[in-house]
Amino acid sequence: SPRRIWGPLWGVSFYNLLKRCDLFHSFNGVPFSNHKYIITFESYLPRVLSGFAAKTVRSVLSERLTHDRCRAVTALSQNAVTLSRHFNMGNRYWDEIETKLTVIYPSVKAVADKPVTKPKRLTLTFVGNDFGRKGGIACLVLSSMLNKAKIEHTMNIVGKCHYGLNSYTDCADGYYDKYITAAKESNASISWLGSLGNAKILELMASSHFVLLPTLDDTFGFSILESMAAGTPVMATGQRALLEVIEDGVNSISLPLDLDDCGRWRYIGKPASERAKTAYERLIDDVHHAAADKMFKTVVAFLDQPSGYNAMAMAAIERIRRNHDPLGQAKLWGQTYLKSLRL
């Protein structure tokens, strides 16, 4: 796509200028349109960091966000606000943009009223096409640890299993190949399910004891919300918006990750030439083993004292009801739309 050729285009939303509407709602990209609009973003705004003329494009888009046509700016998390403030230090338009800024969390319906009955066999599920970035290796390490401890389990791996230097967090392909080959050859506890439809994934998460997301970088991690909505606690790295969702040991488990002042992994953004080095591979391996170690201890504690699990599952459901209820979020959006049309 053109955006892959020129990075700053990720910050722009293209809309049919001839199409009539009273209010246009854009996601992530600043519209080039004469319509009144609202913009919602998940990471930072404007979504322009690199590429030829990025500074100029960022300034142009920021100036457009101050126009009267931009009626509201909504972030999906407080972390998105934090990141935007960080990336807009020195941006003369930011203070005016922030006067329009609010936070509205994504909506997810709580599909369980109370903790549901789980299978007798310990079942863990990882969901994600970006196997490298989302921490798939930590899940393989965890499964190996459980096998050594003679803990019977099923580790579901869902997704296309993408990894390597083309991903902005990953090291060289050989690192992942080594772990995946060993797991496929000798670990019968792992079920490699590939791509599944959304309904099947939701069913799988609901029937798991934990859903795993030991990710290096995720804006929100919507599978986490869907899992909690089904009454399945998660084990996920405490970073970005997940810091706002997970109460460690209360509604889910937060895994360790070395963070910067914006709540992101401290080592994110290194060029491929650095990520190809052995030192970065060792860093990645240490991160995955630290996550696997806490997941293993959590599983052992759960098996020793299963009585606390239902309380955690109920707390996960309550988190979704309290902060992500579709009716409550729809009311917030309705108020935002009406206010924007009246301005």
Coordinates of C-alpha atoms in Angstrom, one line a residue:
S1 CA 0.0 0.0 0.0
P2 CA 1.1 3.6 -0.4
R3 CA 1.5 3.9 3.4
R4 CA 4.3 1.2 3.3
I5 CA 6.1 3.3 0.7
W6 CA 5.8 6.5 2.6
G7 CA 5.4 6.2 6.3
P8 CA 3.8 9.6 7.1
L9 CA 0.6 8.5 5.2
W10 CA -0.2 6.4 8.2
G11 CA -1.2 9.7 9.9
V12 CA -3.7 10.6 7.1
S13 CA -7.3 9.3 6.5
F14 CA -8.5 9.6 3.0
Y15 CA -12.3 10.1 2.6
N16 CA -14.5 10.7 -0.4
L17 CA -14.9 14.5 -0.4
L18 CA -18.1 14.3 -2.5
K19 CA -19.9 12.0 -0.1
R20 CA -22.3 13.9 2.1
C21 CA -22.5 13.4 5.9
D22 CA -23.2 15.5 9.0
L23 CA -20.2 14.1 11.0
F24 CA -17.3 11.9 10.0
H25 CA -15.6 9.6 12.5
S26 CA -12.0 8.8 11.7
F27 CA -9.8 6.2 13.3
N28 CA -6.1 7.0 13.7
G29 CA -5.8 9.1 10.5
V30 CA -6.4 12.9 10.3
P31 CA -9.0 13.4 7.6
F32 CA -8.4 15.5 4.5
S33 CA -12.0 16.5 4.2
N34 CA -14.3 19.6 4.5
H35 CA -16.7 17.7 6.8
K36 CA -17.0 18.1 10.5
Y37 CA -15.2 15.1 12.1
I38 CA -14.2 13.3 15.3
I39 CA -11.0 11.4 15.4
T40 CA -10.2 8.4 17.7
F41 CA -6.7 7.0 18.1
E42 CA -5.1 4.0 19.8
S43 CA -1.4 4.9 20.2
Y44 CA -0.5 8.6 19.5
L45 CA -1.6 11.5 17.4
P46 CA -0.7 12.6 14.7
R47 CA 0.4 9.1 13.8
V48 CA 3.6 10.3 12.1
L49 CA 7.1 9.5 13.5
S50 CA 9.4 8.7 10.6
G51 CA 9.9 9.0 6.9
F52 CA 10.7 11.7 4.4
A53 CA 9.3 15.1 5.5
A54 CA 7.7 13.5 8.6
K55 CA 8.2 16.7 10.6
T56 CA 6.4 18.8 8.0
V57 CA 3.6 16.3 7.7
R58 CA 3.2 16.2 11.5
S59 CA 3.0 19.9 11.6
V60 CA 0.4 20.1 8.9
L61 CA -1.8 17.4 10.5
S62 CA -1.5 19.0 13.9
E63 CA -2.6 22.3 12.5
R64 CA -5.6 20.6 10.9
L65 CA -6.6 19.2 14.3
T66 CA -7.0 22.7 15.7
H67 CA -9.5 23.6 13.0
D68 CA -13.2 24.0 13.9
R69 CA -14.0 21.1 11.6
C70 CA -12.3 18.8 14.2
R71 CA -15.0 18.6 16.8
A72 CA -13.5 16.1 19.2
V73 CA -10.3 14.0 19.8
T74 CA -10.8 10.7 21.7
A75 CA -8.1 8.3 22.9
L76 CA -8.7 4.7 23.6
S77 CA -6.6 4.8 26.7
Q78 CA -4.8 7.1 29.1
N79 CA -1.6 5.7 27.8
A80 CA -2.4 6.9 24.3
V81 CA -2.7 10.4 25.8
T82 CA 0.7 10.0 27.6
L83 CA 2.4 8.9 24.4
S84 CA 0.9 11.7 22.4
R85 CA 2.1 14.3 24.9
H86 CA 5.6 12.7 24.7
F87 CA 5.7 12.8 20.9
N88 CA 4.3 16.3 20.7
M89 CA 6.8 18.0 23.0
G90 CA 7.6 21.2 21.3
N91 CA 4.6 21.0 19.0
R92 CA 3.0 24.5 19.1
Y93 CA -0.4 23.1 18.3
W94 CA -0.6 20.4 21.0
D95 CA -2.1 22.5 23.8
E96 CA -5.0 23.5 21.6
I97 CA -5.5 19.9 20.4
E98 CA -5.6 18.7 24.0
T99 CA -8.5 21.0 24.9
K100 CA -10.6 18.7 22.6
L101 CA -9.2 15.4 24.1
T102 CA -11.0 12.8 26.1
V103 CA -10.6 9.1 26.8
I104 CA -13.2 6.6 25.9
Y105 CA -12.3 2.9 26.4
P106 CA -13.2 0.3 23.8
S107 CA -16.5 -1.5 24.4
V108 CA -16.7 -5.2 25.0
K109 CA -19.8 -7.1 26.3
A110 CA -19.3 -9.3 29.3
V111 CA -20.5 -12.6 28.0
A112 CA -20.3 -14.4 31.3
D113 CA -22.2 -13.4 34.5
K114 CA -20.0 -15.5 36.7
P115 CA -16.9 -17.8 36.3
V116 CA -17.7 -20.7 34.0
T117 CA -16.7 -24.3 34.4
K118 CA -13.3 -25.0 32.9
P119 CA -11.9 -28.4 31.5
K120 CA -10.1 -30.6 34.0
R121 CA -6.9 -30.5 32.0
L122 CA -5.0 -27.2 32.4
T123 CA -5.6 -25.2 29.2
L124 CA -3.6 -22.1 28.2
T125 CA -4.2 -20.1 25.0
F126 CA -2.0 -17.7 23.1
V127 CA -3.6 -15.6 20.3
G128 CA -1.7 -13.5 17.8
N129 CA -0.4 -13.5 14.2
D130 CA 2.7 -11.6 15.3
F131 CA 4.2 -14.5 17.2
G132 CA 7.5 -12.8 17.8
R133 CA 6.2 -9.4 19.0
K134 CA 3.4 -10.8 21.1
G135 CA 5.7 -13.2 23.1
G136 CA 5.0 -16.6 21.6
I137 CA 8.4 -17.8 22.6
A138 CA 7.6 -17.2 26.3
C139 CA 4.6 -19.5 25.8
L140 CA 6.8 -22.3 24.3
V141 CA 9.2 -21.9 27.2
L142 CA 6.3 -22.1 29.7
S143 CA 5.0 -25.3 28.1
S144 CA 8.5 -26.8 28.4
M145 CA 8.7 -25.9 32.1
L146 CA 5.3 -27.4 32.7
N147 CA 6.4 -30.6 31.0
K148 CA 9.5 -30.8 33.1
A149 CA 7.4 -30.4 36.2
K150 CA 5.1 -33.2 35.0
I151 CA 2.1 -30.8 34.8
E152 CA -0.3 -32.1 32.2
H153 CA -1.6 -29.2 30.0
T154 CA -2.6 -28.1 26.6
M155 CA -1.0 -25.0 25.1
N156 CA -3.0 -23.6 22.2
I157 CA -1.1 -21.4 19.7
V158 CA -3.5 -19.5 17.5
G159 CA -2.3 -17.3 14.6
K160 CA -0.1 -17.2 11.5
C161 CA 3.2 -17.2 13.4
H162 CA 4.9 -14.2 11.9
Y163 CA 8.3 -13.2 13.3
G164 CA 11.7 -11.8 12.4
L165 CA 13.5 -8.6 11.6
N166 CA 10.6 -7.2 9.6
S167 CA 8.8 -6.7 12.9
Y168 CA 10.0 -3.7 14.8
T169 CA 10.5 -5.7 18.1
D170 CA 12.0 -8.9 16.8
C171 CA 15.5 -10.3 16.5
A172 CA 16.7 -12.5 13.6
D173 CA 14.6 -15.4 12.3
G174 CA 17.0 -18.1 13.5
Y175 CA 16.2 -17.4 17.1
Y176 CA 12.5 -18.2 16.6
D177 CA 13.1 -21.1 14.2
K178 CA 15.2 -22.8 16.9
Y179 CA 12.4 -22.7 19.5
I180 CA 9.6 -23.5 17.2
T181 CA 11.4 -26.5 15.6
A182 CA 12.2 -28.0 19.0
A183 CA 8.6 -27.5 20.2
K184 CA 7.1 -29.1 17.1
E185 CA 9.4 -32.0 17.3
S186 CA 9.3 -32.9 21.0
N187 CA 6.4 -31.1 22.7
A188 CA 3.1 -32.9 22.3
S189 CA 1.4 -30.5 24.8
I190 CA 1.4 -27.7 22.2
S191 CA -1.5 -27.5 19.8
W192 CA -0.6 -25.4 16.7
L193 CA -4.0 -24.3 15.5
G194 CA -3.1 -21.7 12.9
S195 CA -5.7 -19.1 11.8
L196 CA -9.2 -19.5 13.3
G197 CA -12.4 -17.6 12.9
N198 CA -13.3 -15.1 15.6
A199 CA -16.2 -17.1 16.9
K200 CA -13.9 -20.1 17.4
I201 CA -11.2 -18.0 19.1
L202 CA -13.8 -16.6 21.5
E203 CA -14.9 -20.1 22.3
L204 CA -11.4 -21.3 22.8
M205 CA -10.6 -18.4 25.2
A206 CA -13.7 -19.0 27.2
S207 CA -12.8 -22.6 27.7
S208 CA -9.2 -21.8 28.8
H209 CA -7.9 -21.3 32.3
F210 CA -5.7 -18.4 31.2
V211 CA -5.1 -16.5 28.0
L212 CA -1.5 -15.5 27.5
L213 CA -0.1 -12.3 26.0
P214 CA 3.5 -11.8 27.1
T215 CA 3.8 -9.1 24.5
L216 CA 6.7 -6.7 23.9
D217 CA 4.4 -4.0 22.5
D218 CA 0.6 -3.7 22.1
T219 CA -1.5 -0.6 22.1
F220 CA -4.4 -2.3 24.0
G221 CA -4.5 -6.1 23.3
F222 CA -8.2 -6.6 22.5
S223 CA -8.0 -10.3 22.9
I224 CA -7.3 -9.6 26.6
L225 CA -10.6 -7.7 26.9
E226 CA -12.5 -10.4 25.1
S227 CA -10.9 -13.1 27.4
M228 CA -11.8 -11.2 30.6
A229 CA -15.3 -10.6 29.3
A230 CA -15.6 -14.4 29.1
G231 CA -14.5 -14.9 32.6
T232 CA -11.0 -16.1 31.7
P233 CA -8.1 -14.2 33.5
V234 CA -5.1 -13.3 31.5
M235 CA -1.4 -13.4 32.0
A236 CA 0.0 -10.4 30.0
T237 CA 2.9 -8.0 30.2
G238 CA 2.2 -4.9 32.1
Q239 CA 2.7 -2.3 29.4
R240 CA 0.9 0.4 27.5
A241 CA -2.9 0.4 28.0
L242 CA -2.7 -3.0 29.7
L243 CA -1.3 -1.2 32.8
E244 CA -4.8 0.4 33.0
V245 CA -6.7 -2.9 32.6
I246 CA -4.8 -5.5 34.7
E247 CA -4.7 -5.4 38.4
D248 CA -2.0 -7.9 39.2
G249 CA -3.3 -10.8 41.3
V250 CA -6.8 -9.3 41.4
N251 CA -8.4 -9.6 38.0
S252 CA -5.4 -11.1 36.0
I253 CA -1.6 -11.5 36.2
S254 CA 0.8 -8.8 35.1
L255 CA 4.1 -10.1 33.7
P256 CA 7.4 -8.2 34.1
L257 CA 8.8 -5.9 31.4
D258 CA 11.4 -3.1 31.7
L259 CA 9.4 0.1 30.8
D260 CA 10.2 3.7 29.8
D261 CA 8.4 6.8 31.2
C262 CA 5.6 6.3 28.6
G263 CA 4.8 2.7 29.7
R264 CA 6.5 1.1 26.7
W265 CA 9.2 -1.5 26.6
R266 CA 12.4 0.4 27.2
Y267 CA 14.2 -1.2 24.2
I268 CA 11.6 -0.7 21.6
G269 CA 12.4 1.0 18.3
K270 CA 15.9 -0.3 17.6
P271 CA 16.9 -0.5 14.0
A272 CA 17.1 -4.0 12.3
S273 CA 20.9 -3.7 12.2
E274 CA 20.9 -3.6 16.0
R275 CA 18.2 -6.3 16.4
A276 CA 20.2 -8.7 14.3
K277 CA 23.0 -8.7 16.8
T278 CA 23.5 -11.5 19.4
A279 CA 23.3 -9.0 22.3
Y280 CA 19.7 -8.1 21.3
E281 CA 18.8 -11.8 20.9
R282 CA 20.0 -12.4 24.5
L283 CA 18.0 -9.5 25.7
I284 CA 14.8 -10.9 24.0
D285 CA 15.5 -14.3 25.4
D286 CA 15.9 -12.9 29.0
V287 CA 12.6 -11.1 28.6
H288 CA 10.7 -14.2 27.4
H289 CA 12.2 -16.4 30.2
A290 CA 11.3 -13.9 32.9
A291 CA 7.7 -13.9 31.6
A292 CA 7.6 -17.7 31.4
D293 CA 9.0 -17.9 34.9
K294 CA 6.2 -15.8 36.4
M295 CA 3.5 -17.6 34.3
F296 CA 4.9 -21.0 35.6
K297 CA 4.7 -19.8 39.2
T298 CA 1.2 -18.5 38.7
V299 CA 0.1 -21.9 37.3
V300 CA 1.7 -23.8 40.1
A301 CA 0.0 -21.5 42.7
F302 CA -3.3 -21.9 40.9
L303 CA -3.1 -25.7 40.9
D304 CA -2.1 -25.7 44.6
Q305 CA -4.9 -23.4 45.7
P306 CA -7.6 -23.3 43.0
S307 CA -10.1 -21.6 45.3
G308 CA -8.7 -18.1 44.4
Y309 CA -9.2 -18.6 40.7
N310 CA -13.0 -17.9 40.7
A311 CA -12.4 -14.6 42.6
M312 CA -9.9 -13.6 39.9
A313 CA -12.3 -14.6 37.1
M314 CA -15.2 -12.7 38.7
A315 CA -13.0 -9.6 39.1
A316 CA -12.1 -9.8 35.4
I317 CA -15.8 -9.9 34.4
E318 CA -16.4 -6.9 36.7
R319 CA -13.6 -4.9 35.1
I320 CA -15.3 -5.3 31.7
R321 CA -18.7 -4.4 33.1
R322 CA -17.4 -1.3 34.9
N323 CA -15.2 0.1 32.2
H324 CA -16.1 -1.4 28.8
D325 CA -19.9 -2.0 28.9
P326 CA -21.3 -1.4 25.4
L327 CA -24.3 0.5 26.6
G328 CA -22.3 2.8 28.8
Q329 CA -19.7 3.4 26.1
A330 CA -22.5 4.0 23.6
K331 CA -23.9 6.7 25.9
L332 CA -20.5 8.4 26.0
W333 CA -20.3 8.3 22.2
G334 CA -23.8 9.6 21.8
Q335 CA -23.0 12.6 24.0
T336 CA -19.8 13.2 22.0
Y337 CA -21.7 13.1 18.7
L338 CA -24.5 15.4 19.8
K339 CA -22.0 17.9 21.3
S340 CA -20.0 17.8 18.1
L341 CA -23.0 18.4 15.9
R342 CA -24.1 21.4 18.0
L343 CA -20.8 23.2 18.1

